[in-house]
PDB file of C-alpha atoms and ligand atoms in Angstrom:
ATOM      1  CA  MET A   1     286.018 152.034 -28.989  1.00  0.00           C
ATOM      2  CA  PRO A   2     286.191 153.626 -32.422  1.00  0.00           C
ATOM      3  CA  GLU A   3     284.056 151.393 -34.679  1.00  0.00           C
ATOM      4  CA  LEU A   4     283.621 151.174 -38.440  1.00  0.00           C
ATOM      5  CA  PRO A   5     282.038 154.635 -38.941  1.00  0.00           C
ATOM      6  CA  ASP A   6     284.714 156.310 -36.800  1.00  0.00           C
ATOM      7  CA  ILE A   7     287.587 154.405 -38.384  1.00  0.00           C
ATOM      8  CA  THR A   8     286.249 155.222 -41.852  1.00  0.00           C
ATOM      9  CA  ALA A   9     286.150 158.916 -40.935  1.00  0.00           C
ATOM     10  CA  TYR A  10     289.738 158.810 -39.657  1.00  0.00           C
ATOM     11  CA  ILE A  11     290.846 157.146 -42.881  1.00  0.00           C
ATOM     12  CA  ARG A  12     289.053 159.702 -45.083  1.00  0.00           C
ATOM     13  CA  ALA A  13     290.594 162.567 -43.120  1.00  0.00           C
ATOM     14  CA  LEU A  14     294.061 161.000 -43.280  1.00  0.00           C
ATOM     15  CA  GLU A  15     293.838 160.212 -46.990  1.00  0.00           C
ATOM     16  CA  ALA A  16     293.285 163.898 -47.672  1.00  0.00           C
ATOM     17  CA  ARG A  17     296.298 164.852 -45.551  1.00  0.00           C
ATOM     18  CA  ILE A  18     299.025 162.230 -45.796  1.00  0.00           C
ATOM     19  CA  VAL A  19     298.734 160.214 -49.024  1.00  0.00           C
ATOM     20  CA  GLY A  20     301.685 161.268 -51.178  1.00  0.00           C
ATOM     21  CA  GLN A  21     303.444 162.897 -48.214  1.00  0.00           C
ATOM     22  CA  ALA A  22     306.695 161.549 -46.793  1.00  0.00           C
ATOM     23  CA  ILE A  23     306.917 160.589 -43.135  1.00  0.00           C
ATOM     24  CA  GLU A  24     309.735 162.814 -41.918  1.00  0.00           C
ATOM     25  CA  LYS A  25     310.019 161.460 -38.416  1.00  0.00           C
ATOM     26  CA  ILE A  26     308.235 159.032 -36.093  1.00  0.00           C
ATOM     27  CA  ARG A  27     308.383 159.990 -32.438  1.00  0.00           C
ATOM     28  CA  LEU A  28     307.394 157.313 -29.912  1.00  0.00           C
ATOM     29  CA  ALA A  29     306.566 158.646 -26.468  1.00  0.00           C
ATOM     30  CA  SER A  30     305.423 155.348 -24.923  1.00  0.00           C
ATOM     31  CA  PRO A  31     307.489 152.161 -24.596  1.00  0.00           C
ATOM     32  CA  PHE A  32     304.260 150.102 -24.694  1.00  0.00           C
ATOM     33  CA  LEU A  33     302.926 151.108 -28.082  1.00  0.00           C
ATOM     34  CA  LEU A  34     305.162 149.373 -30.624  1.00  0.00           C
ATOM     35  CA  ARG A  35     304.588 145.597 -30.619  1.00  0.00           C
ATOM     36  CA  THR A  36     306.955 144.525 -33.389  1.00  0.00           C
ATOM     37  CA  VAL A  37     310.750 144.577 -33.690  1.00  0.00           C
ATOM     38  CA  GLU A  38     311.251 143.773 -37.377  1.00  0.00           C
ATOM     39  CA  PRO A  39     310.930 145.568 -39.719  1.00  0.00           C
ATOM     40  CA  ARG A  40     312.341 148.495 -37.731  1.00  0.00           C
ATOM     41  CA  ILE A  41     309.988 151.446 -37.481  1.00  0.00           C
ATOM     42  CA  GLU A  42     312.736 153.881 -38.521  1.00  0.00           C
ATOM     43  CA  GLU A  43     312.655 152.260 -41.960  1.00  0.00           C
ATOM     44  CA  ALA A  44     309.359 154.058 -42.606  1.00  0.00           C
ATOM     45  CA  GLU A  45     310.976 157.462 -42.191  1.00  0.00           C
ATOM     46  CA  GLY A  46     311.658 159.348 -45.388  1.00  0.00           C
ATOM     47  CA  ARG A  47     309.133 157.244 -47.300  1.00  0.00           C
ATOM     48  CA  ARG A  48     305.914 158.444 -48.842  1.00  0.00           C
ATOM     49  CA  VAL A  49     302.471 157.192 -47.829  1.00  0.00           C
ATOM     50  CA  ARG A  50     300.874 155.234 -50.669  1.00  0.00           C
ATOM     51  CA  GLU A  51     297.494 154.229 -49.274  1.00  0.00           C
ATOM     52  CA  LEU A  52     295.379 153.629 -46.196  1.00  0.00           C
ATOM     53  CA  ARG A  53     293.311 150.576 -45.416  1.00  0.00           C
ATOM     54  CA  ARG A  54     290.942 149.512 -42.681  1.00  0.00           C
ATOM     55  CA  ILE A  55     291.595 146.099 -41.150  1.00  0.00           C
ATOM     56  CA  GLY A  56     288.798 145.326 -38.715  1.00  0.00           C
ATOM     57  CA  LYS A  57     289.022 148.240 -36.258  1.00  0.00           C
ATOM     58  CA  ARG A  58     292.636 148.914 -37.208  1.00  0.00           C
ATOM     59  CA  ILE A  59     294.024 151.660 -39.436  1.00  0.00           C
ATOM     60  CA  ALA A  60     296.809 150.541 -41.742  1.00  0.00           C
ATOM     61  CA  ILE A  61     299.096 153.161 -43.295  1.00  0.00           C
ATOM     62  CA  GLY A  62     301.004 151.772 -46.285  1.00  0.00           C
ATOM     63  CA  VAL A  63     304.273 153.462 -47.203  1.00  0.00           C
ATOM     64  CA  GLU A  64     306.677 153.012 -50.120  1.00  0.00           C
ATOM     65  CA  GLY A  65     308.861 149.933 -49.997  1.00  0.00           C
ATOM     66  CA  ASP A  66     306.197 147.522 -48.725  1.00  0.00           C
ATOM     67  CA  LEU A  67     305.964 148.768 -45.149  1.00  0.00           C
ATOM     68  CA  TRP A  68     302.714 149.058 -43.234  1.00  0.00           C
ATOM     69  CA  LEU A  69     302.132 150.880 -39.953  1.00  0.00           C
ATOM     70  CA  VAL A  70     299.057 149.328 -38.345  1.00  0.00           C
ATOM     71  CA  LEU A  71     297.381 151.255 -35.539  1.00  0.00           C
ATOM     72  CA  HIS A  72     294.823 149.686 -33.232  1.00  0.00           C
ATOM     73  CA  LEU A  73     293.186 152.327 -31.050  1.00  0.00           C
ATOM     74  CA  MET A  74     291.296 149.859 -28.823  1.00  0.00           C
ATOM     75  CA  ILE A  75     288.917 151.661 -26.428  1.00  0.00           C
ATOM     76  CA  ALA A  76     290.727 154.830 -25.485  1.00  0.00           C
ATOM     77  CA  GLY A  77     293.114 155.539 -28.372  1.00  0.00           C
ATOM     78  CA  ARG A  78     292.397 158.611 -30.518  1.00  0.00           C
ATOM     79  CA  LEU A  79     294.035 160.381 -33.434  1.00  0.00           C
ATOM     80  CA  HIS A  80     294.643 164.094 -33.766  1.00  0.00           C
ATOM     81  CA  TRP A  81     295.991 166.317 -36.500  1.00  0.00           C
ATOM     82  CA  LYS A  82     298.379 168.994 -35.205  1.00  0.00           C
ATOM     83  CA  GLN A  83     300.690 171.614 -36.622  1.00  0.00           C
ATOM     84  CA  ALA A  84     303.916 170.144 -37.985  1.00  0.00           C
ATOM     85  CA  GLY A  85     306.382 169.344 -35.219  1.00  0.00           C
ATOM     86  CA  ALA A  86     303.841 169.720 -32.401  1.00  0.00           C
ATOM     87  CA  LYS A  87     305.377 169.067 -28.979  1.00  0.00           C
ATOM     88  CA  LEU A  88     304.713 165.712 -27.301  1.00  0.00           C
ATOM     89  CA  ALA A  89     303.485 167.056 -23.999  1.00  0.00           C
ATOM     90  CA  GLY A  90     301.206 165.180 -21.616  1.00  0.00           C
ATOM     91  CA  ARG A  91     300.880 161.623 -20.394  1.00  0.00           C
ATOM     92  CA  GLN A  92     298.218 160.692 -22.916  1.00  0.00           C
ATOM     93  CA  ILE A  93     300.447 161.128 -25.943  1.00  0.00           C
ATOM     94  CA  LEU A  94     301.821 157.875 -27.313  1.00  0.00           C
ATOM     95  CA  ALA A  95     303.350 158.865 -30.622  1.00  0.00           C
ATOM     96  CA  ALA A  96     303.602 161.441 -33.377  1.00  0.00           C
ATOM     97  CA  PHE A  97     304.065 160.862 -37.093  1.00  0.00           C
ATOM     98  CA  ASP A  98     305.548 164.003 -38.582  1.00  0.00           C
ATOM     99  CA  PHE A  99     304.718 165.051 -42.116  1.00  0.00           C
ATOM    100  CA  PRO A 100     305.727 168.286 -43.900  1.00  0.00           C
ATOM    101  CA  ASN A 101     302.134 169.555 -43.599  1.00  0.00           C
ATOM    102  CA  GLY A 102     301.301 168.452 -40.045  1.00  0.00           C
ATOM    103  CA  SER A 103     301.734 165.839 -37.333  1.00  0.00           C
ATOM    104  CA  LEU A 104     299.478 162.867 -36.768  1.00  0.00           C
ATOM    105  CA  VAL A 105     299.369 162.438 -32.988  1.00  0.00           C
ATOM    106  CA  LEU A 106     298.122 159.327 -31.199  1.00  0.00           C
ATOM    107  CA  THR A 107     296.790 159.652 -27.664  1.00  0.00           C
ATOM    108  CA  GLU A 108     295.290 157.168 -25.225  1.00  0.00           C
ATOM    109  CA  ALA A 109     293.297 158.091 -22.137  1.00  0.00           C
ATOM    110  CA  GLY A 110     293.816 156.033 -18.973  1.00  0.00           C
ATOM    111  CA  THR A 111     296.685 153.808 -17.952  1.00  0.00           C
ATOM    112  CA  LYS A 112     295.840 150.497 -19.588  1.00  0.00           C
ATOM    113  CA  HIS A 113     298.146 150.806 -22.630  1.00  0.00           C
ATOM    114  CA  ARG A 114     295.891 148.808 -24.931  1.00  0.00           C
ATOM    115  CA  ALA A 115     296.499 150.802 -28.091  1.00  0.00           C
ATOM    116  CA  SER A 116     299.102 149.209 -30.336  1.00  0.00           C
ATOM    117  CA  LEU A 117     301.288 149.807 -33.361  1.00  0.00           C
ATOM    118  CA  TYR A 118     302.572 147.024 -35.598  1.00  0.00           C
ATOM    119  CA  VAL A 119     305.057 147.477 -38.408  1.00  0.00           C
ATOM    120  CA  VAL A 120     304.710 144.727 -41.004  1.00  0.00           C
ATOM    121  CA  HIS A 121     305.178 143.923 -44.675  1.00  0.00           C
ATOM    122  CA  GLU A 122     302.032 143.533 -46.769  1.00  0.00           C
ATOM    123  CA  ASP A 123     302.056 139.754 -46.344  1.00  0.00           C
ATOM    124  CA  GLY A 124     301.810 140.295 -42.583  1.00  0.00           C
ATOM    125  CA  LEU A 125     298.550 142.271 -42.808  1.00  0.00           C
ATOM    126  CA  GLU A 126     296.333 139.228 -43.000  1.00  0.00           C
ATOM    127  CA  GLU A 127     297.624 137.939 -39.690  1.00  0.00           C
ATOM    128  CA  LEU A 128     296.436 141.156 -38.016  1.00  0.00           C
ATOM    129  CA  ASP A 129     292.950 140.766 -39.475  1.00  0.00           C
ATOM    130  CA  PRO A 130     290.632 138.936 -37.063  1.00  0.00           C
ATOM    131  CA  GLY A 131     288.739 137.732 -40.136  1.00  0.00           C
ATOM    132  CA  GLY A 132     285.185 139.011 -39.690  1.00  0.00           C
ATOM    133  CA  ILE A 133     283.124 139.584 -42.845  1.00  0.00           C
ATOM    134  CA  ASP A 134     282.664 143.041 -44.354  1.00  0.00           C
ATOM    135  CA  VAL A 135     278.919 143.589 -44.242  1.00  0.00           C
ATOM    136  CA  PHE A 136     279.017 145.760 -47.371  1.00  0.00           C
ATOM    137  CA  ASN A 137     280.583 142.927 -49.365  1.00  0.00           C
ATOM    138  CA  SER A 138     278.138 140.366 -48.014  1.00  0.00           C
ATOM    139  CA  THR A 139     274.891 138.901 -49.161  1.00  0.00           C
ATOM    140  CA  LEU A 140     272.099 138.010 -46.768  1.00  0.00           C
ATOM    141  CA  GLU A 141     273.229 134.415 -47.150  1.00  0.00           C
ATOM    142  CA  SER A 142     276.914 134.987 -46.326  1.00  0.00           C
ATOM    143  CA  PHE A 143     275.910 137.281 -43.442  1.00  0.00           C
ATOM    144  CA  ARG A 144     273.695 134.580 -42.021  1.00  0.00           C
ATOM    145  CA  THR A 145     276.354 131.901 -42.506  1.00  0.00           C
ATOM    146  CA  ALA A 146     278.949 133.999 -40.639  1.00  0.00           C
ATOM    147  CA  LEU A 147     276.650 134.810 -37.730  1.00  0.00           C
ATOM    148  CA  THR A 148     275.408 131.271 -37.290  1.00  0.00           C
ATOM    149  CA  SER A 149     278.897 129.698 -37.397  1.00  0.00           C
ATOM    150  CA  GLU A 150     278.438 129.451 -33.615  1.00  0.00           C
ATOM    151  CA  ASN A 151     275.162 129.662 -31.702  1.00  0.00           C
ATOM    152  CA  ARG A 152     275.665 133.008 -29.955  1.00  0.00           C
ATOM    153  CA  THR A 153     273.568 135.820 -28.645  1.00  0.00           C
ATOM    154  CA  LEU A 154     273.090 138.511 -31.263  1.00  0.00           C
ATOM    155  CA  LYS A 155     274.998 140.972 -29.099  1.00  0.00           C
ATOM    156  CA  ARG A 156     277.981 138.653 -28.889  1.00  0.00           C
ATOM    157  CA  ALA A 157     277.912 137.640 -32.547  1.00  0.00           C
ATOM    158  CA  LEU A 158     277.722 141.232 -33.818  1.00  0.00           C
ATOM    159  CA  THR A 159     280.618 142.384 -31.627  1.00  0.00           C
ATOM    160  CA  ASP A 160     282.918 139.421 -32.307  1.00  0.00           C
ATOM    161  CA  PRO A 161     285.639 140.694 -34.692  1.00  0.00           C
ATOM    162  CA  ARG A 162     286.168 137.144 -36.000  1.00  0.00           C
ATOM    163  CA  ILE A 163     282.549 137.003 -37.206  1.00  0.00           C
ATOM    164  CA  ILE A 164     281.871 140.502 -38.524  1.00  0.00           C
ATOM    165  CA  SER A 165     284.256 143.373 -39.108  1.00  0.00           C
ATOM    166  CA  GLY A 166     284.209 146.764 -37.398  1.00  0.00           C
ATOM    167  CA  ILE A 167     281.219 146.574 -35.022  1.00  0.00           C
ATOM    168  CA  GLY A 168     281.507 147.147 -31.272  1.00  0.00           C
ATOM    169  CA  ASN A 169     279.302 147.981 -28.331  1.00  0.00           C
ATOM    170  CA  ALA A 170     277.775 151.200 -29.616  1.00  0.00           C
ATOM    171  CA  TYR A 171     276.733 150.256 -33.148  1.00  0.00           C
ATOM    172  CA  SER A 172     275.561 146.779 -32.147  1.00  0.00           C
ATOM    173  CA  ASP A 173     273.073 148.455 -29.787  1.00  0.00           C
ATOM    174  CA  GLU A 174     271.907 150.737 -32.585  1.00  0.00           C
ATOM    175  CA  ILE A 175     271.663 147.900 -35.116  1.00  0.00           C
ATOM    176  CA  LEU A 176     269.611 145.673 -32.787  1.00  0.00           C
ATOM    177  CA  HIS A 177     267.228 148.517 -32.012  1.00  0.00           C
ATOM    178  CA  ALA A 178     266.802 149.289 -35.713  1.00  0.00           C
ATOM    179  CA  ALA A 179     266.176 145.576 -36.393  1.00  0.00           C
ATOM    180  CA  GLN A 180     263.815 145.330 -33.381  1.00  0.00           C
ATOM    181  CA  LEU A 181     265.639 142.260 -32.118  1.00  0.00           C
ATOM    182  CA  SER A 182     266.662 141.238 -28.610  1.00  0.00           C
ATOM    183  CA  PRO A 183     270.373 141.420 -27.748  1.00  0.00           C
ATOM    184  CA  ILE A 184     270.058 137.975 -26.148  1.00  0.00           C
ATOM    185  CA  ALA A 185     268.283 136.238 -29.041  1.00  0.00           C
ATOM    186  CA  MET A 186     270.375 133.274 -30.196  1.00  0.00           C
ATOM    187  CA  THR A 187     271.658 133.402 -33.767  1.00  0.00           C
ATOM    188  CA  GLN A 188     270.672 129.847 -34.632  1.00  0.00           C
ATOM    189  CA  LYS A 189     267.055 130.512 -33.620  1.00  0.00           C
ATOM    190  CA  LEU A 190     266.332 133.547 -35.790  1.00  0.00           C
ATOM    191  CA  LYS A 191     263.512 133.287 -38.307  1.00  0.00           C
ATOM    192  CA  PRO A 192     264.030 134.148 -42.001  1.00  0.00           C
ATOM    193  CA  GLU A 193     262.241 137.500 -41.715  1.00  0.00           C
ATOM    194  CA  GLU A 194     264.366 138.359 -38.667  1.00  0.00           C
ATOM    195  CA  TRP A 195     267.542 137.672 -40.650  1.00  0.00           C
ATOM    196  CA  GLU A 196     266.334 140.044 -43.327  1.00  0.00           C
ATOM    197  CA  ARG A 197     265.641 142.731 -40.728  1.00  0.00           C
ATOM    198  CA  LEU A 198     269.025 142.230 -39.078  1.00  0.00           C
ATOM    199  CA  PHE A 199     270.950 142.304 -42.353  1.00  0.00           C
ATOM    200  CA  THR A 200     269.154 145.425 -43.589  1.00  0.00           C
ATOM    201  CA  ALA A 201     269.490 147.167 -40.212  1.00  0.00           C
ATOM    202  CA  THR A 202     273.210 146.364 -39.986  1.00  0.00           C
ATOM    203  CA  ARG A 203     273.921 147.884 -43.378  1.00  0.00           C
ATOM    204  CA  SER A 204     271.615 150.877 -43.089  1.00  0.00           C
ATOM    205  CA  THR A 205     272.719 151.796 -39.558  1.00  0.00           C
ATOM    206  CA  LEU A 206     276.416 151.634 -40.413  1.00  0.00           C
ATOM    207  CA  ARG A 207     275.871 153.371 -43.756  1.00  0.00           C
ATOM    208  CA  ARG A 208     274.027 156.257 -42.147  1.00  0.00           C
ATOM    209  CA  TRP A 209     276.796 156.930 -39.606  1.00  0.00           C
ATOM    210  CA  ILE A 210     279.619 156.329 -42.102  1.00  0.00           C
ATOM    211  CA  ASP A 211     278.068 158.891 -44.460  1.00  0.00           C
ATOM    212  CA  GLN A 212     277.574 161.434 -41.696  1.00  0.00           C
ATOM    213  CA  PHE A 213     281.085 161.127 -40.249  1.00  0.00           C
ATOM    214  CA  SER A 214     282.739 160.984 -43.662  1.00  0.00           C
ATOM    215  CA  ALA A 215     281.011 164.194 -44.687  1.00  0.00           C
ATOM    216  CA  GLU A 216     282.159 165.813 -41.434  1.00  0.00           C
ATOM    217  CA  ALA A 217     285.708 164.551 -41.994  1.00  0.00           C
ATOM    218  CA  GLU A 218     285.816 166.390 -45.335  1.00  0.00           C
ATOM    219  CA  SER A 219     285.761 169.725 -43.563  1.00  0.00           C
ATOM    220  CA  ARG A 220     287.707 168.948 -40.395  1.00  0.00           C
ATOM    221  CA  PHE A 221     289.760 166.217 -38.773  1.00  0.00           C
ATOM    222  CA  PRO A 222     287.579 163.962 -36.536  1.00  0.00           C
ATOM    223  CA  GLU A 223     288.828 165.201 -33.164  1.00  0.00           C
ATOM    224  CA  LYS A 224     285.762 164.247 -31.129  1.00  0.00           C
ATOM    225  CA  VAL A 225     285.410 160.510 -31.649  1.00  0.00           C
ATOM    226  CA  THR A 226     283.141 159.039 -28.972  1.00  0.00           C
ATOM    227  CA  ALA A 227     280.860 156.019 -28.551  1.00  0.00           C
ATOM    228  CA  PHE A 228     278.014 158.301 -27.525  1.00  0.00           C
ATOM    229  CA  ARG A 229     276.625 160.268 -30.429  1.00  0.00           C
ATOM    230  CA  LYS A 230     273.801 162.705 -30.618  1.00  0.00           C
ATOM    231  CA  GLY A 231     271.086 161.048 -32.666  1.00  0.00           C
ATOM    232  CA  MET A 232     271.712 157.509 -31.416  1.00  0.00           C
ATOM    233  CA  ALA A 233     268.466 155.706 -30.600  1.00  0.00           C
ATOM    234  CA  VAL A 234     269.453 153.626 -27.552  1.00  0.00           C
ATOM    235  CA  HIS A 235     273.211 153.479 -26.989  1.00  0.00           C
ATOM    236  CA  GLY A 236     274.228 155.551 -23.974  1.00  0.00           C
ATOM    237  CA  ARG A 237     270.593 156.528 -23.412  1.00  0.00           C
ATOM    238  CA  TYR A 238     269.634 154.413 -20.367  1.00  0.00           C
ATOM    239  CA  GLY A 239     266.592 155.928 -18.662  1.00  0.00           C
ATOM    240  CA  GLU A 240     265.763 158.174 -21.602  1.00  0.00           C
ATOM    241  CA  THR A 241     262.896 157.506 -23.981  1.00  0.00           C
ATOM    242  CA  CYS A 242     262.908 155.341 -27.084  1.00  0.00           C
ATOM    243  CA  PRO A 243     262.576 157.504 -30.209  1.00  0.00           C
ATOM    244  CA  ARG A 244     260.353 154.862 -31.811  1.00  0.00           C
ATOM    245  CA  CYS A 245     257.833 154.049 -29.057  1.00  0.00           C
ATOM    246  CA  GLY A 246     258.508 156.428 -26.156  1.00  0.00           C
ATOM    247  CA  GLU A 247     259.243 153.610 -23.643  1.00  0.00           C
ATOM    248  CA  THR A 248     262.182 153.994 -21.218  1.00  0.00           C
ATOM    249  CA  ILE A 249     265.502 152.617 -22.507  1.00  0.00           C
ATOM    250  CA  GLN A 250     266.821 149.650 -20.483  1.00  0.00           C
ATOM    251  CA  ARG A 251     270.292 148.307 -19.885  1.00  0.00           C
ATOM    252  CA  ILE A 252     272.269 145.137 -19.201  1.00  0.00           C
ATOM    253  CA  ARG A 253     275.486 145.919 -17.351  1.00  0.00           C
ATOM    254  CA  TYR A 254     278.654 143.852 -17.545  1.00  0.00           C
ATOM    255  CA  ALA A 255     282.255 144.612 -16.588  1.00  0.00           C
ATOM    256  CA  ASP A 256     282.483 148.390 -16.978  1.00  0.00           C
ATOM    257  CA  ASN A 257     280.108 148.518 -19.904  1.00  0.00           C
ATOM    258  CA  GLU A 258     276.467 148.193 -20.736  1.00  0.00           C
ATOM    259  CA  THR A 259     274.102 147.215 -23.512  1.00  0.00           C
ATOM    260  CA  ASN A 260     271.098 149.434 -24.071  1.00  0.00           C
ATOM    261  CA  TYR A 261     267.811 148.340 -25.603  1.00  0.00           C
ATOM    262  CA  CYS A 262     264.110 149.136 -25.688  1.00  0.00           C
ATOM    263  CA  ALA A 263     261.963 146.401 -24.141  1.00  0.00           C
ATOM    264  CA  ARG A 264     258.856 147.299 -26.084  1.00  0.00           C
ATOM    265  CA  CYS A 265     260.621 147.408 -29.452  1.00  0.00           C
ATOM    266  CA  GLN A 266     263.073 144.545 -28.951  1.00  0.00           C
ATOM    267  CA  THR A 267     262.135 142.001 -26.296  1.00  0.00           C
ATOM    268  CA  GLY A 268     258.353 141.815 -26.454  1.00  0.00           C
ATOM    269  CA  GLY A 269     258.136 144.129 -23.440  1.00  0.00           C
ATOM    270  CA  LYS A 270     260.304 141.932 -21.225  1.00  0.00           C
ATOM    271  CA  VAL A 271     262.917 143.721 -19.109  1.00  0.00           C
ATOM    272  CA  LEU A 272     266.021 141.525 -18.956  1.00  0.00           C
ATOM    273  CA  ALA A 273     267.604 141.084 -15.517  1.00  0.00           C
ATOM    274  CA  ASP A 274     270.794 143.053 -15.486  1.00  0.00           C
ATOM    275  CA  ARG A 275     273.971 141.593 -13.899  1.00  0.00           C
ATOM    276  CA  SER A 276     272.690 138.115 -13.173  1.00  0.00           C
ATOM    277  CA  LEU A 277     271.831 137.806 -16.849  1.00  0.00           C
ATOM    278  CA  SER A 278     275.322 138.552 -18.074  1.00  0.00           C
ATOM    279  CA  ARG A 279     276.648 135.943 -15.613  1.00  0.00           C
ATOM    280  CA  LEU A 280     274.109 133.418 -16.769  1.00  0.00           C
ATOM    281  CA  LEU A 281     274.954 133.939 -20.413  1.00  0.00           C
ATOM    282  CA  GLY A 282     278.640 133.346 -19.709  1.00  0.00           C
ATOM    283  CA  SER A 283     280.608 132.952 -22.918  1.00  0.00           C
ATOM    284  CA  ASP A 284     277.618 134.006 -24.997  1.00  0.00           C
ATOM    285  CA  TRP A 285     278.031 137.519 -23.724  1.00  0.00           C
ATOM    286  CA  PRO A 286     280.926 139.861 -24.494  1.00  0.00           C
ATOM    287  CA  ARG A 287     282.845 139.940 -21.213  1.00  0.00           C
ATOM    288  CA  THR A 288     285.040 142.947 -21.590  1.00  0.00           C
ATOM    289  CA  LEU A 289     285.423 144.863 -24.798  1.00  0.00           C
ATOM    290  CA  ASP A 290     289.194 144.576 -24.554  1.00  0.00           C
ATOM    291  CA  GLU A 291     288.997 140.828 -24.286  1.00  0.00           C
ATOM    292  CA  LEU A 292     286.660 140.490 -27.237  1.00  0.00           C
ATOM    293  CA  GLU A 293     288.680 142.833 -29.423  1.00  0.00           C
ATOM    294  CA  ALA A 294     291.858 140.899 -28.663  1.00  0.00           C
ATOM    295  CA  LEU A 295     290.442 137.681 -30.147  1.00  0.00           C
ATOM    296  CA  LYS A 296     292.682 136.399 -32.905  1.00  0.00           C
ATOM    297  CA  ARG A 297     291.756 134.989 -36.234  1.00  0.00           C
ATOM    298  CA  ARG A 298     290.625 131.384 -35.990  1.00  0.00           C
TER     299      ARG A 298
HETATM  300 ZN1   ZN B   1     260.920 151.421 -28.339  1.00  0.00          ZN
END
């Protein structure tokens, strides 16, 4: 699922291309994508884009006349920048937004139809925001308050969009490795120095990837957004070696996903029992990413 660094890169790339441009035409290729009826999507046609905003893991495109197109890519949705008027060929294509200088094309792999588009007025944006804090506008204290609002595992708390904004499976793995904390540690049991490590690691890990992807987005549109990035320490690296200590990276599997961690760096050398563990943890573990991402504001 595109997370904060990926969404930021998309927004940077789009700002350079579509702010100030008029949407000439919106072509919907899938009946499942658009989730709102009013205001009508056609009302956005002929209007210029004023600004882009990130709302959690959503991309909001604001056009003249107080209309917002809010895209949620979920796990398999991706954006592409094509030549103006590009043909909508292929099952994966959900929609195209045509501008004079190019077409923004939305695709989604698979058949689950999770990606969504909402058309709202500005006062409807807040309702689409699951409400998690922005870690770059937080202090250690507000970060700690948000994450301890419920006693959760760190993995669950970091990936809950109602608690913290923009983090999913990939970057939570990277953050916990950088902080040298166990994914199953409970938030209400962390010591003060562990909070400091977690807060610093959350900001520095996200900052590093945001900076890298934003710089890349300056020169070309982010066409290859994936959860598995070269240079990640643990995520997607089960069985490979930890860049910090050289130990083999472990995993906890659940649904069709997994959490990766280094036992020596994060759990005092203890290898956590895979599937039975995720069952045991029940609601303290993210069940499916879709389910977690669909959580609404409290
Ligand atoms: Zn290690």
